[in-house]
Structures are given as structure tokens and as C-alpha cells.
């Protein structure tokens, strides 16, 4: 499978994402933000970092870069897109995902391992995560507090669009386990069509046990499985 | 009502404007930037530092913010002023922190602090005010603010 990892000025998790995909046995390449075409791509990763210096608002300026127009079209055609951390912020700013990410409630930058409960396996990003498995992955953000108005939250719940919630080590979704004040402990969501997802935690930094956890690989394994199912369906 | 200094200007009645974001950075990023260069010329003014320090006197100094600057003899340029504030329903931890600091300092009667942004856009002299207002409203909705979490107020000053 071919992964396109976007690269904006001040992206800083782009190489990590490429490394993670390659060491999981698939191909990945970087796509510069000024490119207006993605080329042969099965899945787009919008990586973490501080695109355009986080000027104005996180992701606000990256959204207007040429490559994002191509990503929008790719998503409109049903392509898989996953935004990690700053990538999540870019996708919400671009309107590809609902809601917004605002300052952490304690105003501090959090750089630590957290625990994630997978709310549903019904998405290309979660289908391979073992039932009941609590994912231990790192976060590193100052503006990861998920916000959406009441009707949007109701819609997210009704359509089963909440993919991951912050939880404690035994999987309880509690306020104490919420690192940033995100509404409903939301760590990651997908769009209504379920082909675009975003999450604040960094699965690409947790794909090898030498890094302290390899739980992040389950998210990528899910994407690989979804893409393989798709290519089998297309061949048939 | 105390006066608060914002980006070398004195702002009244806008609460705390924590970040002064100049739109000059946008042409820098996308390559363009006539406005930017003019702005930079202004910022190299020897009065820059003193204007920040003595906000109220800044506007009296010659050669400040377009007044009597080469190319714009004796003219004030048009400006669009945009004040962006968080929506009421959105958590504003910065505002809350500042509010509790004010209370600890003994300031009474503070019932809320809301931290937003103030953006100033310089417009070429003679710009049509109605057209500018329309265009900047559009820009404010698409880029300058995020309608999911923020409201904005726009004013065109001549």
C-alpha cells in the first residue's frame, strides 16, 4: 500500500510517520505542501507538528495550501485520510472533520503517554484493534481540547463517529484520565462517511516496543486491512 | 476603565487582547507582500520602542503608523480592524486564569475575562469602503476566525 505523508513548513512528525509505515511493511513517501497532486496514493497521513508555525490558529493556514485541495478531492472520492495531532487540527480547519481543537484546559503542553479506549471497530481506522484493548500511546500537544457545539456532539454520538476516548488504564472514561479537557474525553473522531479520521495522540510514535509501546500499530494495521479489503473488492 | 496596550497602540474597551497578530505574515507565507514591506518599513521606526513603552504618546510622534511616511504624504491610510473573541460556549482557560489573577491582585467586580485576538489590516488609500468591508468579512469568516469557536467584529477605519 502507498501512503502519502504531507509535509508542511514546521511539520515535525512526518519522518516518524514514514518510518512507522515502512517498518510495518508498506511504502510511504513525503508530499510537499506546494504539490497540487498526490500521485499514486492509497492513504494520506496529515502528520503532527506546527504547520506554518501555528500562526493565527493551529492548522488555519495549512488548510489553504495547494496540497490540501488535492487531499480534499481525494477524500471526496472516498480515499482514506488520517490526521495526527496537528494533522487533526488541519482537518478540522479544512472542514473535513467537525469541531475544533482549542487550548488545553490547564494551559500546559502535555507530552506523556495516555490510554485510549476504542469506541467502535466500525471504521477503517479501528477495525483491527482487538476488542477491549486499551491502547497506550503518547500525546504531545498544547491545543488538543476537542470542542464542538451540542448538535455536533449529538450527531457524532448518533453516527458512531467517536473513535477514541481518553481513559484510565482499565478503560474507564473519567475526567482524571482526560489530559486536555476534551468534551466527552474525545481523542479521535471520523467523518460521517468514515473515510477521514483525526486524533490528537501519536500512534506513529508507538509502533515499536523499543519506543515504550507498540500499541499504535493497531491503528495502522486497521488501515492496511481496510485498504486490502478495498483492493480485493475492486479486483473482484 | 484602564487602558491596555496592544501592539504599540492603546486599546480601550476590548478587554484583554493577548495576541497582536499582524496580517503582514500572510503575504510572507504565500509570496506576495507589498503590504508587508510597507509595514516593515514602519516597524523599523526609531520610535518603535518608545511607542510601546509610552503607548499614549505614540500617536503624537511623527512618522508613526503611516503618518507623514514617504509615499503617503500627510495621509492616514484606511485600516480594517478585526476583534476576534471566543464564543460564549467555548472554554476559555486563558481568560479564567487572568480573571483569577486579577481577583488575587485585589481588583473587584471582574465578572469575566475573555481573551481573543486583534488584527489590523492596512488598506491602500482610496479603497472602496463597502467593497473592502465585504471582502474582509469574507476573509474573517474563512481564515481570520474559526466560526466553530470564535466570533468577530469588524470595523473599517479611515
CSV table of C-alpha atoms in Angstrom, one decimal:
chain,number,residue,atom,x,y,z
A,1,UNK,CA,0.0,0.0,0.0
A,2,UNK,CA,1.2,3.5,-0.8
A,3,UNK,CA,1.0,6.2,1.9
A,4,UNK,CA,1.4,9.9,1.2
A,5,UNK,CA,2.6,11.8,4.2
A,6,UNK,CA,2.1,15.5,3.8
A,7,UNK,CA,5.0,17.9,4.7
A,8,UNK,CA,4.2,21.5,5.6
A,9,UNK,CA,6.8,24.0,6.8
A,10,UNK,CA,7.3,23.0,10.5
A,11,UNK,CA,5.7,19.6,10.3
A,12,UNK,CA,7.8,17.5,12.6
A,13,UNK,CA,6.2,14.1,12.8
A,14,UNK,CA,6.4,13.5,9.0
A,15,UNK,CA,9.5,11.4,9.2
A,16,UNK,CA,8.1,9.4,12.1
A,17,UNK,CA,5.0,8.6,10.1
A,18,UNK,CA,7.1,7.5,7.1
A,19,UNK,CA,9.3,5.3,9.4
A,20,UNK,CA,6.3,3.7,11.1
A,21,UNK,CA,4.6,2.8,7.8
A,22,UNK,CA,7.8,1.4,6.3
A,23,UNK,CA,8.7,-0.7,9.3
A,24,UNK,CA,5.2,-2.1,9.2
A,25,UNK,CA,6.0,-3.3,5.7
A,26,UNK,CA,4.3,-0.7,3.4
A,27,UNK,CA,5.6,2.1,1.3
A,28,UNK,CA,5.4,5.8,2.3
A,29,UNK,CA,6.6,9.0,0.8
A,30,UNK,CA,6.6,12.6,1.7
A,31,UNK,CA,4.4,15.1,-0.3
A,32,UNK,CA,5.5,18.7,-0.1
A,33,UNK,CA,2.7,21.2,0.7
A,34,UNK,CA,3.1,23.0,-2.6
A,35,UNK,CA,2.3,19.9,-4.6
A,36,UNK,CA,-1.1,20.1,-6.2
A,37,UNK,CA,-1.4,16.3,-6.9
A,38,UNK,CA,-0.9,13.4,-4.6
A,39,UNK,CA,0.1,10.8,-7.2
A,40,UNK,CA,-0.5,7.1,-6.6
A,41,UNK,CA,-1.8,7.1,-3.1
A,42,UNK,CA,-4.0,4.7,-1.1
A,43,UNK,CA,-4.0,6.7,2.2
A,44,UNK,CA,-3.0,10.2,3.2
A,45,UNK,CA,-1.4,10.9,6.5
A,46,UNK,CA,-1.5,14.6,7.7
A,47,UNK,CA,1.3,14.5,10.3
A,48,UNK,CA,1.9,16.3,13.5
A,49,UNK,CA,4.0,19.4,14.1
A,50,UNK,CA,3.4,23.1,14.0
A,51,UNK,CA,2.5,23.7,10.4
A,52,UNK,CA,3.2,27.3,9.4
A,53,UNK,CA,4.3,28.0,12.9
A,54,UNK,CA,0.7,27.5,14.2
A,55,UNK,CA,0.3,31.2,13.2
A,56,UNK,CA,-3.2,32.6,13.6
A,57,UNK,CA,-4.6,29.2,14.8
A,58,UNK,CA,-3.2,25.7,14.6
A,59,UNK,CA,-3.8,24.4,11.1
A,60,UNK,CA,-5.5,27.5,9.9
A,61,UNK,CA,-3.0,28.4,7.2
A,62,UNK,CA,-2.0,24.8,6.2
A,63,UNK,CA,-5.6,24.3,5.2
A,64,UNK,CA,-5.2,26.7,2.3
A,65,UNK,CA,-2.0,25.1,0.9
A,66,UNK,CA,-2.2,23.6,-2.6
A,67,UNK,CA,-1.8,20.0,-1.3
A,68,UNK,CA,-4.8,20.3,0.9
A,69,UNK,CA,-7.0,21.0,-2.2
A,70,UNK,CA,-5.8,17.6,-3.5
A,71,UNK,CA,-6.4,16.0,-0.2
A,72,UNK,CA,-10.0,17.3,-0.1
A,73,UNK,CA,-10.6,15.9,-3.6
A,74,UNK,CA,-9.0,12.6,-2.5
A,75,UNK,CA,-11.3,12.4,0.5
A,76,UNK,CA,-14.4,13.4,-1.6
A,77,UNK,CA,-13.6,10.4,-3.8
A,78,UNK,CA,-13.6,8.1,-0.8
A,79,UNK,CA,-9.9,8.0,-0.1
A,80,UNK,CA,-8.6,7.3,3.4
A,81,UNK,CA,-7.2,10.3,5.2
A,82,UNK,CA,-5.9,10.3,8.8
A,83,UNK,CA,-4.7,13.4,10.6
A,84,UNK,CA,-2.5,13.0,13.6
A,85,UNK,CA,-2.2,15.8,16.2
A,86,UNK,CA,-1.5,19.0,14.1
A,87,UNK,CA,-2.9,16.9,11.2
A,88,UNK,CA,-6.2,16.6,13.2
A,89,UNK,CA,-6.2,20.4,13.6
A,90,UNK,CA,-5.6,20.9,9.9
A,91,UNK,CA,-8.5,18.6,9.0
A,92,UNK,CA,-11.0,20.3,11.3
A,93,UNK,CA,-9.9,23.7,10.0
A,94,UNK,CA,-10.3,22.4,6.5
A,95,UNK,CA,-13.9,21.3,7.3
A,96,UNK,CA,-13.1,17.7,6.6
A,97,UNK,CA,-13.9,16.8,10.2
A,98,UNK,CA,-16.4,18.6,12.5
A,99,UNK,CA,-15.4,20.6,15.6
A,100,UNK,CA,-12.2,22.3,16.6
A,101,UNK,CA,-9.2,21.8,18.8
A,102,UNK,CA,-8.6,24.5,21.4
A,103,UNK,CA,-6.1,25.3,24.2
A,104,UNK,CA,-5.7,22.5,26.8
A,105,UNK,CA,-7.8,23.4,29.8
A,106,UNK,CA,-4.8,23.7,32.1
A,107,UNK,CA,-2.9,25.8,29.5
A,108,UNK,CA,0.0,23.4,29.6
A,109,UNK,CA,1.7,21.5,26.9
A,110,UNK,CA,1.2,17.8,27.6
A,111,UNK,CA,3.9,15.3,26.5
A,112,UNK,CA,3.2,12.0,28.0
A,113,UNK,CA,1.7,8.5,27.5
A,114,UNK,CA,-2.1,8.3,27.8
A,115,UNK,CA,-4.6,5.5,27.4
A,116,UNK,CA,-7.2,5.2,24.7
A,117,UNK,CA,-10.4,3.4,24.6
A,118,UNK,CA,-11.5,2.4,21.1
A,119,UNK,CA,-15.2,3.2,21.0
A,120,UNK,CA,-16.1,1.4,17.8
A,121,UNK,CA,-14.4,-1.1,15.5
A,122,UNK,CA,-16.6,0.0,12.7
A,123,UNK,CA,-14.2,2.2,10.8
A,124,UNK,CA,-11.2,1.7,8.5
A,125,UNK,CA,-9.0,3.1,11.4
A,126,UNK,CA,-10.2,0.8,14.1
A,127,UNK,CA,-11.3,-2.5,12.5
A,128,UNK,CA,-8.3,-4.5,13.7
A,129,UNK,CA,-8.0,-3.2,17.2
A,130,UNK,CA,-8.7,-6.1,19.5
A,131,UNK,CA,-11.9,-5.8,21.5
A,132,UNK,CA,-11.3,-4.3,24.9
A,133,UNK,CA,-7.7,-3.5,24.1
A,134,UNK,CA,-6.6,-0.3,25.8
A,135,UNK,CA,-4.0,1.5,23.6
A,136,UNK,CA,-1.1,3.1,25.3
A,137,UNK,CA,0.2,5.9,23.1
A,138,UNK,CA,1.9,9.3,23.6
A,139,UNK,CA,0.4,12.7,23.2
A,140,UNK,CA,2.3,15.9,22.7
A,141,UNK,CA,0.2,19.0,22.3
A,142,UNK,CA,-0.8,22.3,23.8
A,143,UNK,CA,-4.1,22.7,21.9
A,144,UNK,CA,-5.8,19.3,21.9
A,145,UNK,CA,-9.0,20.1,23.7
A,146,UNK,CA,-11.7,18.9,21.4
A,147,UNK,CA,-14.7,21.2,21.1
A,148,UNK,CA,-17.9,21.0,19.1
A,149,UNK,CA,-21.3,22.5,19.8
A,150,UNK,CA,-24.1,20.4,21.3
A,151,UNK,CA,-25.8,19.4,18.0
A,152,UNK,CA,-22.5,18.4,16.5
A,153,UNK,CA,-21.7,16.2,19.6
A,154,UNK,CA,-25.1,14.6,19.4
A,155,UNK,CA,-24.5,13.9,15.7
A,156,UNK,CA,-21.1,12.4,16.5
A,157,UNK,CA,-22.6,10.1,19.0
A,158,UNK,CA,-25.6,9.1,16.9
A,159,UNK,CA,-23.5,8.3,13.9
A,160,UNK,CA,-20.9,6.4,16.0
A,161,UNK,CA,-18.2,8.9,14.8
A,162,UNK,CA,-16.2,9.0,18.1
A,163,UNK,CA,-13.4,6.5,17.5
A,164,UNK,CA,-11.2,7.0,20.6
A,165,UNK,CA,-11.7,8.4,24.1
A,166,UNK,CA,-9.1,9.1,26.8
A,167,UNK,CA,-9.5,6.6,29.6
A,168,UNK,CA,-7.6,5.2,32.6
A,169,UNK,CA,-5.5,2.0,32.5
A,170,UNK,CA,-8.6,-0.1,33.0
A,171,UNK,CA,-10.6,1.6,30.3
A,172,UNK,CA,-12.8,3.8,32.4
A,173,UNK,CA,-13.5,7.1,30.6
A,174,UNK,CA,-13.0,9.5,33.5
A,175,UNK,CA,-12.3,13.2,33.9
A,176,UNK,CA,-9.0,12.4,35.6
A,177,UNK,CA,-7.9,10.5,32.6
A,178,UNK,CA,-8.6,13.4,30.3
A,179,UNK,CA,-5.3,15.3,29.7
A,180,UNK,CA,-6.7,18.4,27.9
A,181,UNK,CA,-10.4,18.8,28.8
A,182,UNK,CA,-11.7,17.5,25.5
A,183,UNK,CA,-15.5,17.2,25.5
A,184,UNK,CA,-16.7,13.6,26.1
A,185,UNK,CA,-13.0,12.8,26.5
A,186,UNK,CA,-12.7,12.7,22.7
A,187,UNK,CA,-9.2,11.8,21.5
A,188,UNK,CA,-10.2,11.0,17.9
A,189,UNK,CA,-13.2,11.1,15.5
A,190,UNK,CA,-14.1,10.2,12.0
A,191,UNK,CA,-16.4,11.9,9.4
A,192,UNK,CA,-19.9,10.7,8.6
A,193,UNK,CA,-18.6,8.8,5.6
A,194,UNK,CA,-16.0,7.2,7.8
A,195,UNK,CA,-13.1,7.7,5.4
A,196,UNK,CA,-11.5,10.7,7.2
A,197,UNK,CA,-10.2,10.4,10.8
A,198,UNK,CA,-8.3,12.6,13.1
A,199,UNK,CA,-6.7,12.0,16.6
A,200,UNK,CA,-4.5,14.0,18.9
A,201,UNK,CA,-2.4,11.1,20.2
A,202,UNK,CA,0.6,9.9,18.1
A,203,UNK,CA,0.2,6.2,17.1
A,204,UNK,CA,3.2,6.6,14.7
A,205,UNK,CA,5.4,7.2,17.8
A,206,UNK,CA,4.3,3.9,19.3
A,207,UNK,CA,4.8,1.2,16.7
A,208,UNK,CA,7.9,-0.5,18.1
A,209,UNK,CA,8.3,-1.9,21.6
A,210,UNK,CA,11.7,-0.2,21.9
A,211,UNK,CA,9.8,3.1,21.9
A,212,UNK,CA,7.8,2.1,25.0
A,213,UNK,CA,4.7,0.8,23.3
A,214,UNK,CA,3.7,-0.7,20.0
A,215,UNK,CA,0.0,-0.2,20.5
A,216,UNK,CA,-0.1,2.4,17.8
A,217,UNK,CA,0.4,-0.2,15.2
A,218,UNK,CA,-3.1,-1.5,15.6
A,219,UNK,CA,-4.4,1.7,14.1
A,220,UNK,CA,-2.1,1.3,11.0
A,221,UNK,CA,-2.9,-2.4,10.8
A,222,UNK,CA,-6.6,-1.4,10.7
A,223,UNK,CA,-5.9,0.9,7.8
A,224,UNK,CA,-3.9,-1.8,5.9
A,225,UNK,CA,-6.7,-4.2,6.4
A,226,UNK,CA,-9.3,-1.7,5.1
A,227,UNK,CA,-7.2,-0.9,2.1
A,228,UNK,CA,-6.6,-4.6,1.3
A,229,UNK,CA,-10.4,-5.3,1.6
A,230,UNK,CA,-10.9,-2.3,-0.7
A,231,UNK,CA,-8.5,-3.5,-3.4
A,232,UNK,CA,-9.9,-7.1,-3.2
A,233,UNK,CA,-13.4,-5.7,-3.7
A,234,UNK,CA,-12.1,-3.6,-6.7
A,235,UNK,CA,-10.4,-6.6,-8.3
A,236,UNK,CA,-13.5,-8.7,-8.0
B,1,UNK,CA,-11.6,51.7,32.7
B,2,UNK,CA,-7.9,51.1,32.4
B,3,UNK,CA,-6.2,51.3,29.1
B,4,UNK,CA,-4.4,48.3,27.7
B,5,UNK,CA,-1.5,48.5,25.3
B,6,UNK,CA,-1.8,46.3,22.2
B,7,UNK,CA,0.9,46.1,19.6
B,8,UNK,CA,2.1,49.7,20.3
B,9,UNK,CA,-1.5,51.1,20.3
B,10,UNK,CA,-3.8,51.9,23.1
B,11,UNK,CA,-6.9,49.9,23.1
B,12,UNK,CA,-10.0,50.8,25.0
B,13,UNK,CA,-12.9,48.6,26.0
B,14,UNK,CA,-11.8,45.5,24.3
B,15,UNK,CA,-10.9,43.5,27.4
B,16,UNK,CA,-7.5,41.8,27.1
B,17,UNK,CA,-6.2,41.4,23.6
B,18,UNK,CA,-3.4,39.0,24.3
B,19,UNK,CA,-2.1,38.4,20.8
B,20,UNK,CA,-1.4,41.0,18.3
B,21,UNK,CA,-1.4,39.2,15.0
B,22,UNK,CA,-0.4,41.2,12.0
B,23,UNK,CA,-1.8,40.1,8.8
B,24,UNK,CA,1.5,41.1,7.3
B,25,UNK,CA,2.6,37.5,7.8
B,26,UNK,CA,0.2,36.1,5.2
B,27,UNK,CA,1.8,37.6,2.1
B,28,UNK,CA,5.1,36.4,3.6
B,29,UNK,CA,3.9,32.8,3.6
B,30,UNK,CA,2.2,32.8,0.2
B,31,UNK,CA,4.7,35.0,-1.6
B,32,UNK,CA,3.5,38.5,-2.3
B,33,UNK,CA,3.7,41.1,0.3
B,34,UNK,CA,3.6,44.7,-0.8
B,35,UNK,CA,1.7,45.4,2.4
B,36,UNK,CA,4.2,43.6,4.4
B,37,UNK,CA,7.2,45.6,3.2
B,38,UNK,CA,5.4,48.8,3.9
B,39,UNK,CA,4.6,47.6,7.3
B,40,UNK,CA,8.2,46.6,8.0
B,41,UNK,CA,9.4,50.0,7.0
B,42,UNK,CA,7.1,51.4,9.6
B,43,UNK,CA,8.3,48.9,12.2
B,44,UNK,CA,11.9,49.9,11.8
B,45,UNK,CA,10.9,53.4,13.0
B,46,UNK,CA,13.3,54.6,15.7
B,47,UNK,CA,10.2,55.4,17.7
B,48,UNK,CA,9.0,51.8,17.8
B,49,UNK,CA,10.4,51.1,21.2
B,50,UNK,CA,9.4,54.3,22.8
B,51,UNK,CA,5.9,54.0,21.3
B,52,UNK,CA,5.5,50.7,23.0
B,53,UNK,CA,6.7,52.0,26.3
B,54,UNK,CA,4.7,55.2,26.3
B,55,UNK,CA,1.6,53.9,24.4
B,56,UNK,CA,-0.5,57.1,24.8
B,57,UNK,CA,2.2,59.3,23.3
B,58,UNK,CA,2.9,57.1,20.4
B,59,UNK,CA,0.3,58.6,18.1
B,60,UNK,CA,1.7,62.1,18.6
B,61,UNK,CA,5.1,61.1,17.2
B,62,UNK,CA,5.7,61.9,13.6
B,63,UNK,CA,6.3,59.1,11.1
B,64,UNK,CA,4.3,56.7,13.2
B,65,UNK,CA,1.9,54.2,11.5
B,66,UNK,CA,1.7,55.8,8.1
B,67,UNK,CA,1.5,59.4,9.2
B,68,UNK,CA,3.9,61.6,7.1
B,69,UNK,CA,5.6,58.4,5.8
B,70,UNK,CA,7.3,58.6,2.4
B,71,UNK,CA,4.8,57.6,-0.2
B,72,UNK,CA,1.8,58.6,1.9
B,73,UNK,CA,2.4,62.3,2.5
B,74,UNK,CA,0.2,63.6,5.2
B,75,UNK,CA,-2.4,60.8,4.9
B,76,UNK,CA,-3.8,58.3,7.3
B,77,UNK,CA,-4.4,55.1,5.5
B,78,UNK,CA,-7.5,53.0,5.7
B,79,UNK,CA,-7.4,50.2,8.2
B,80,UNK,CA,-9.6,47.2,8.8
B,81,UNK,CA,-9.8,46.3,12.5
B,82,UNK,CA,-11.0,42.9,13.4
B,83,UNK,CA,-11.5,41.8,17.0
B,84,UNK,CA,-11.9,38.0,17.5
B,85,UNK,CA,-13.3,36.6,20.7
B,86,UNK,CA,-14.0,33.0,21.8
B,87,UNK,CA,-17.7,32.0,21.6
B,88,UNK,CA,-19.5,32.0,24.9
B,89,UNK,CA,-19.9,28.2,25.0
B,90,UNK,CA,-16.2,27.6,24.4
B,91,UNK,CA,-13.9,27.1,27.3
B,92,UNK,CA,-11.5,30.0,27.7
B,93,UNK,CA,-8.9,28.8,30.2
B,94,UNK,CA,-6.6,31.8,29.5
B,95,UNK,CA,-9.5,34.2,30.3
B,96,UNK,CA,-10.2,32.2,33.5
B,97,UNK,CA,-6.6,32.3,34.6
B,98,UNK,CA,-6.3,36.0,34.0
B,99,UNK,CA,-9.6,36.6,35.9
B,100,UNK,CA,-8.4,34.7,38.9
B,101,UNK,CA,-5.1,36.6,38.8
B,102,UNK,CA,-7.0,39.9,38.8
B,103,UNK,CA,-9.1,38.7,41.7
B,104,UNK,CA,-5.9,37.7,43.6
B,105,UNK,CA,-4.5,41.2,42.9
B,106,UNK,CA,-7.5,42.7,44.6
B,107,UNK,CA,-9.4,44.0,41.6
B,108,UNK,CA,-13.0,43.8,42.5
B,109,UNK,CA,-16.1,43.5,40.3
B,110,UNK,CA,-14.5,41.5,37.5
B,111,UNK,CA,-17.2,39.1,36.2
B,112,UNK,CA,-15.4,37.7,33.2
B,113,UNK,CA,-12.3,37.9,31.1
B,114,UNK,CA,-12.3,36.8,27.5
B,115,UNK,CA,-9.0,36.6,25.6
B,116,UNK,CA,-9.1,36.9,21.9
B,117,UNK,CA,-7.1,38.4,19.0
B,118,UNK,CA,-6.8,41.8,17.4
B,119,UNK,CA,-5.9,42.0,13.7
B,120,UNK,CA,-5.2,45.2,11.8
B,121,UNK,CA,-5.2,45.1,8.0
B,122,UNK,CA,-3.8,48.1,6.1
B,123,UNK,CA,-5.7,49.1,3.0
B,124,UNK,CA,-4.5,51.1,0.1
B,125,UNK,CA,-5.7,54.7,0.2
B,126,UNK,CA,-8.9,55.3,-1.7
B,127,UNK,CA,-10.1,51.7,-1.3
B,128,UNK,CA,-13.9,51.5,-1.6
B,129,UNK,CA,-15.1,51.1,1.9
B,130,UNK,CA,-18.2,48.9,1.1
B,131,UNK,CA,-16.2,46.6,-1.1
B,132,UNK,CA,-13.5,46.3,1.5
B,133,UNK,CA,-15.9,45.5,4.2
B,134,UNK,CA,-17.5,42.8,2.1
B,135,UNK,CA,-14.1,41.3,1.2
B,136,UNK,CA,-12.8,41.4,4.8
B,137,UNK,CA,-15.9,39.9,6.1
B,138,UNK,CA,-15.4,37.0,3.8
B,139,UNK,CA,-11.7,36.7,4.8
B,140,UNK,CA,-12.7,36.9,8.5
B,141,UNK,CA,-15.1,34.1,8.1
B,142,UNK,CA,-12.8,31.8,6.1
B,143,UNK,CA,-9.4,32.5,7.6
B,144,UNK,CA,-9.1,35.1,10.3
B,145,UNK,CA,-11.6,33.5,12.6
B,146,UNK,CA,-12.8,29.9,13.1
B,147,UNK,CA,-16.6,30.2,13.2
B,148,UNK,CA,-16.8,26.9,15.2
B,149,UNK,CA,-15.1,28.5,18.2
B,150,UNK,CA,-14.9,32.3,17.6
B,151,UNK,CA,-16.9,35.4,16.9
B,152,UNK,CA,-15.5,38.5,15.3
B,153,UNK,CA,-16.3,42.2,15.0
B,154,UNK,CA,-15.1,44.2,12.0
B,155,UNK,CA,-14.6,47.9,11.7
B,156,UNK,CA,-13.2,49.9,8.7
B,157,UNK,CA,-11.4,53.0,9.9
B,158,UNK,CA,-10.4,55.9,7.7
